[in-house]
Coordinates of C-alpha atoms and ligand atoms in Angstrom, one line a residue:
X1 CA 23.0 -7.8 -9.0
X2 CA 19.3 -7.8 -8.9
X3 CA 19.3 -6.7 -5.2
X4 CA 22.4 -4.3 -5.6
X5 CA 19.8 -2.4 -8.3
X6 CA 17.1 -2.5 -6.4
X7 CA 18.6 -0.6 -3.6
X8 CA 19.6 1.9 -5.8
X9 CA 16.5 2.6 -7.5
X10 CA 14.9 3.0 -3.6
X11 CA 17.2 5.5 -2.5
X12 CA 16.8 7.3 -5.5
X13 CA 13.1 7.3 -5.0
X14 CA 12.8 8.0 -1.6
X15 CA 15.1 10.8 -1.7
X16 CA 12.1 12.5 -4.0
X17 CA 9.4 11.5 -1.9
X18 CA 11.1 12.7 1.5
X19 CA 11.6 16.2 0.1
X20 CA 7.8 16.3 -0.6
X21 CA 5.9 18.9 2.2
X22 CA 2.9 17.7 4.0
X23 CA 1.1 20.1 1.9
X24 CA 1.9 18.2 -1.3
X25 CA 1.4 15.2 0.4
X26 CA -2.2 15.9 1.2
X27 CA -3.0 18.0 -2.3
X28 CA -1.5 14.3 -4.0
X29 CA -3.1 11.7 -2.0
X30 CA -6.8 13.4 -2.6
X31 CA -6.0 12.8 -5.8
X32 CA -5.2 9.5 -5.2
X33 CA -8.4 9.1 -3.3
X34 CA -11.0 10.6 -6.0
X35 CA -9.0 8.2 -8.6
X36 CA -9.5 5.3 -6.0
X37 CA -13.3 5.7 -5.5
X38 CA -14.0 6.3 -8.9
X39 CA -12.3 2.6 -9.8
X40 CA -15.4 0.4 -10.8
X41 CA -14.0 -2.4 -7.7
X42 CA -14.2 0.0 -5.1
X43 CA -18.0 0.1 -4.3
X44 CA -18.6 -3.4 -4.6
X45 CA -15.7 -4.1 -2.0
X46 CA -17.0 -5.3 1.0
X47 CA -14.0 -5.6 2.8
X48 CA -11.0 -3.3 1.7
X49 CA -7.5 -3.7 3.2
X50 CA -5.4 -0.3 3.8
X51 CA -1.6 0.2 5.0
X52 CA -0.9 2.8 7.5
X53 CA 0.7 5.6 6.7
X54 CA 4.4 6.4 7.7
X55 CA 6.4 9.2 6.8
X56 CA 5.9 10.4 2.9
X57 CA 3.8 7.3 1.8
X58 CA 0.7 8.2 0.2
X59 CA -1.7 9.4 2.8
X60 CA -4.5 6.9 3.4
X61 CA -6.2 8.1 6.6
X62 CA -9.0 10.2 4.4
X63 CA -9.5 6.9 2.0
X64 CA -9.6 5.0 5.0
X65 CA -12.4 7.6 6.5
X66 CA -14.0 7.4 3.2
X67 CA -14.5 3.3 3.2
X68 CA -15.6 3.3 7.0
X69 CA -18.2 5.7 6.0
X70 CA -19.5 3.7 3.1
X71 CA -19.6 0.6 5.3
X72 CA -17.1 -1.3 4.2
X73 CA -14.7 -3.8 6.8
X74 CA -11.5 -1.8 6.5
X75 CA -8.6 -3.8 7.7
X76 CA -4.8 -3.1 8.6
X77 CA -1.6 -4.5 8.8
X78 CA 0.6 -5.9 11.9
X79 CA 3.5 -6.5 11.4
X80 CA 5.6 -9.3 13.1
X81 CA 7.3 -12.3 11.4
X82 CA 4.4 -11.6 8.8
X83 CA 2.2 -9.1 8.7
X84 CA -1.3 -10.1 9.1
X85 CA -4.6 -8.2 8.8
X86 CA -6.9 -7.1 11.7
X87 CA -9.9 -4.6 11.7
X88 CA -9.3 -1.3 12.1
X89 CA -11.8 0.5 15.2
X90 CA -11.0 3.8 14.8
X91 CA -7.8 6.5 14.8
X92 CA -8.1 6.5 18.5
X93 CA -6.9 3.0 18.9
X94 CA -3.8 2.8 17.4
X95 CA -0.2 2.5 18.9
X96 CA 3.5 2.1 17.1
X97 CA 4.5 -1.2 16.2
X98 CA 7.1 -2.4 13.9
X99 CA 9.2 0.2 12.2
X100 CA 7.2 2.7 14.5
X101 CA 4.2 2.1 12.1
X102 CA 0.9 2.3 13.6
X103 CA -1.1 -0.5 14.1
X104 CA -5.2 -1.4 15.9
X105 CA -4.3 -1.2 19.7
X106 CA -7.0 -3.4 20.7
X107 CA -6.6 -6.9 18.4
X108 CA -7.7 -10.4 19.1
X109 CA -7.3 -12.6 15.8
X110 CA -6.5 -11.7 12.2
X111 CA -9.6 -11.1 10.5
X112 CA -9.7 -14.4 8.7
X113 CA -11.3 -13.5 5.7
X114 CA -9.6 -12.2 2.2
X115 CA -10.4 -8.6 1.8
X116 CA -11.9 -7.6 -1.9
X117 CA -9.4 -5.0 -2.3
X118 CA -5.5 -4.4 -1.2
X119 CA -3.8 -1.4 -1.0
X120 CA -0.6 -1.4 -1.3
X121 CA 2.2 0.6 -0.8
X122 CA 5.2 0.6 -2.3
X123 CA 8.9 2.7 -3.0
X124 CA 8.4 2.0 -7.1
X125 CA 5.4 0.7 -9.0
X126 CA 7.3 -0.4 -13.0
X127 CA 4.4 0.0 -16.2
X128 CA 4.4 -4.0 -16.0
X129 CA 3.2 -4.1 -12.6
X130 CA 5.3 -5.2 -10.3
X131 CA 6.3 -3.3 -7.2
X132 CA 9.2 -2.5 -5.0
X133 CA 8.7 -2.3 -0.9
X134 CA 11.5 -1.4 1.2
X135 CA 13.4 -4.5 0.9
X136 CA 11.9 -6.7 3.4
X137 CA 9.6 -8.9 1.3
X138 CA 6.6 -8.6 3.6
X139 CA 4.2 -8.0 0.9
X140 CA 5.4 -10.7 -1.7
X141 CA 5.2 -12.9 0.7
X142 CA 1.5 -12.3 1.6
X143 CA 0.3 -11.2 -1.8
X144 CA 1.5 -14.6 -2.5
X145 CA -1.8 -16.6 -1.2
X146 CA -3.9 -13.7 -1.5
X147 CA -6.9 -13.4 -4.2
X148 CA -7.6 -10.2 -3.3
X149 CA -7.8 -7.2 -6.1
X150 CA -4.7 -5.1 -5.5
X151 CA -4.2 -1.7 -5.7
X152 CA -0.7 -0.4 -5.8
X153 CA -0.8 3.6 -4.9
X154 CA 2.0 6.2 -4.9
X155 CA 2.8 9.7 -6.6
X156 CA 3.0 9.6 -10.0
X157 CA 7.3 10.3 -9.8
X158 CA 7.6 6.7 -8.1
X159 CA 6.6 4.7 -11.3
X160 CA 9.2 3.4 -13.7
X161 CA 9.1 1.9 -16.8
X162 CA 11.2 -1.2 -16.0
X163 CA 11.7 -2.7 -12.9
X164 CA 14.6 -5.9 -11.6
X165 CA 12.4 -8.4 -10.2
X166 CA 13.0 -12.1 -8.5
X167 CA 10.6 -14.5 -9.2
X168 CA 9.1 -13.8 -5.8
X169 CA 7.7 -10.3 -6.5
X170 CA 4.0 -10.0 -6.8
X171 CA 2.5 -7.9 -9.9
X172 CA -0.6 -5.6 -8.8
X173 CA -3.5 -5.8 -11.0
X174 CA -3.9 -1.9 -11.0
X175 CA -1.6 1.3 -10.1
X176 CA -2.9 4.1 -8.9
X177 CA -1.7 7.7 -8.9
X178 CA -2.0 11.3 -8.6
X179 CA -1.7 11.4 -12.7
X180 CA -3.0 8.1 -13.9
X181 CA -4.7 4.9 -13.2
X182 CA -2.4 1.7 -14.8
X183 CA -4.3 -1.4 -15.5
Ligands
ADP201 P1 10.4 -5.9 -1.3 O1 9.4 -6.7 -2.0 O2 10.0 -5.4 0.0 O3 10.9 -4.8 -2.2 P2 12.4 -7.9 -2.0 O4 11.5 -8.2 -3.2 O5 13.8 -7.4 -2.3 O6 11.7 -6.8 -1.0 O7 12.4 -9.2 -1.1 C1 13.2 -9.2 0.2 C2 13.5 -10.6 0.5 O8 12.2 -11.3 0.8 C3 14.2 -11.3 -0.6 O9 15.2 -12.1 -0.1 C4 13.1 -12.2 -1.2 O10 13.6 -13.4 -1.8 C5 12.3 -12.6 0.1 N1 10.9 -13.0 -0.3 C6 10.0 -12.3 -1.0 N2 8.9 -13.1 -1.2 C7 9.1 -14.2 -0.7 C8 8.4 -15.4 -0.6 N3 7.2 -15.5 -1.1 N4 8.9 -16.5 0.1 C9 10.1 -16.4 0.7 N5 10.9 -15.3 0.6 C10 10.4 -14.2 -0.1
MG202 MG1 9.7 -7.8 -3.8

């Protein structure tokens, strides 16, 4: 039941955020971005984990930019059984891995140590917190043993007021969007 409503609040959702033009998509996420660097964890963060973007998700190449050139370790995901964190070189080394997102080219080990910050992104963000991914789980299942401050982003349209969760879904500790910042 919980699963059945799930699905139907993600197609619902995604149907919005697919008919958004890269114009939009850029004019939001800088909003997104000012809002992120003025939260009071961002310039402490030494390490800050970021998703790559695919399709209409929140853009984060600029915020990612942005970290890099304040000095911060800015890590992304890989996706396999898990997904795990590596650092991120630059936007030159990158090639399509799972579900054709992008992912560091040249990669040894996870970076072993917890970022400061997540970013996360998400379908639907509810007002309590918690968060809805494609369906997959990957998230809940790191977030799970993570201590890291997360950040859920998306366009202001994508939050709800209540979501259906299971027990295993992981609550952010602060949403971010084009409109507001919910903490
Ligand atoms: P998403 O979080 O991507 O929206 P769901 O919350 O619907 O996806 O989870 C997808 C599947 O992953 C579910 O079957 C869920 O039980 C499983 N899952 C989520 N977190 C964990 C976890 N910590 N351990 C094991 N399975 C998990
Ligand atoms: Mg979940």
């Amino acid at each position: 039941m919980v699963t059945h409503l799930k699905n139907e609040i993600r197609k619902q959702i995604l149907a919005k955020r697919n008919a958004l033009s890269k114009d939009e998509i850029e004019k939001l996420s800088d909003k997104i971005l000012e809002r992120l660097l003025s939260h009071p964890k961002f310039p402490e963060a030494k390490i800050v984990a970021f998703y790559m973007t695919k399709g209409s998700e929140v853009d984060t190449k600029k915020m990612i930019e942005r970290a890099i050139k304040e000095g911060k370790q800015v890590l992304v995901p890989v996706t396999g059984q898990k997904i795990a964190f590596y650092k991120f070189q630059s936007f030159d080394d990158l090639v399509q891995g799972k579900f054709g997102i992008m992912e560091p080219k040249s990669k040894d080990t996870p970076f072993e140590q917890c970022p400061d910050i997540i970013i996360v992104p998400g379908v639907t963000f509810g007002l309590c917190m918690h968060r809805l991914g494609y369906g997959k789980g990957y998230y809940d299942r790191y977030l799970s043993d993570c201590k890291a401050f997360r950040i859920g982003i998306c366009f202001d349209f994508q939050i709800i007021d209540k979501l259906p969760v299971h027990e295993n879904d992981q609550r952010m500790n602060c949403i971010i969007t084009d409109k507001r910042t919910i903490q």
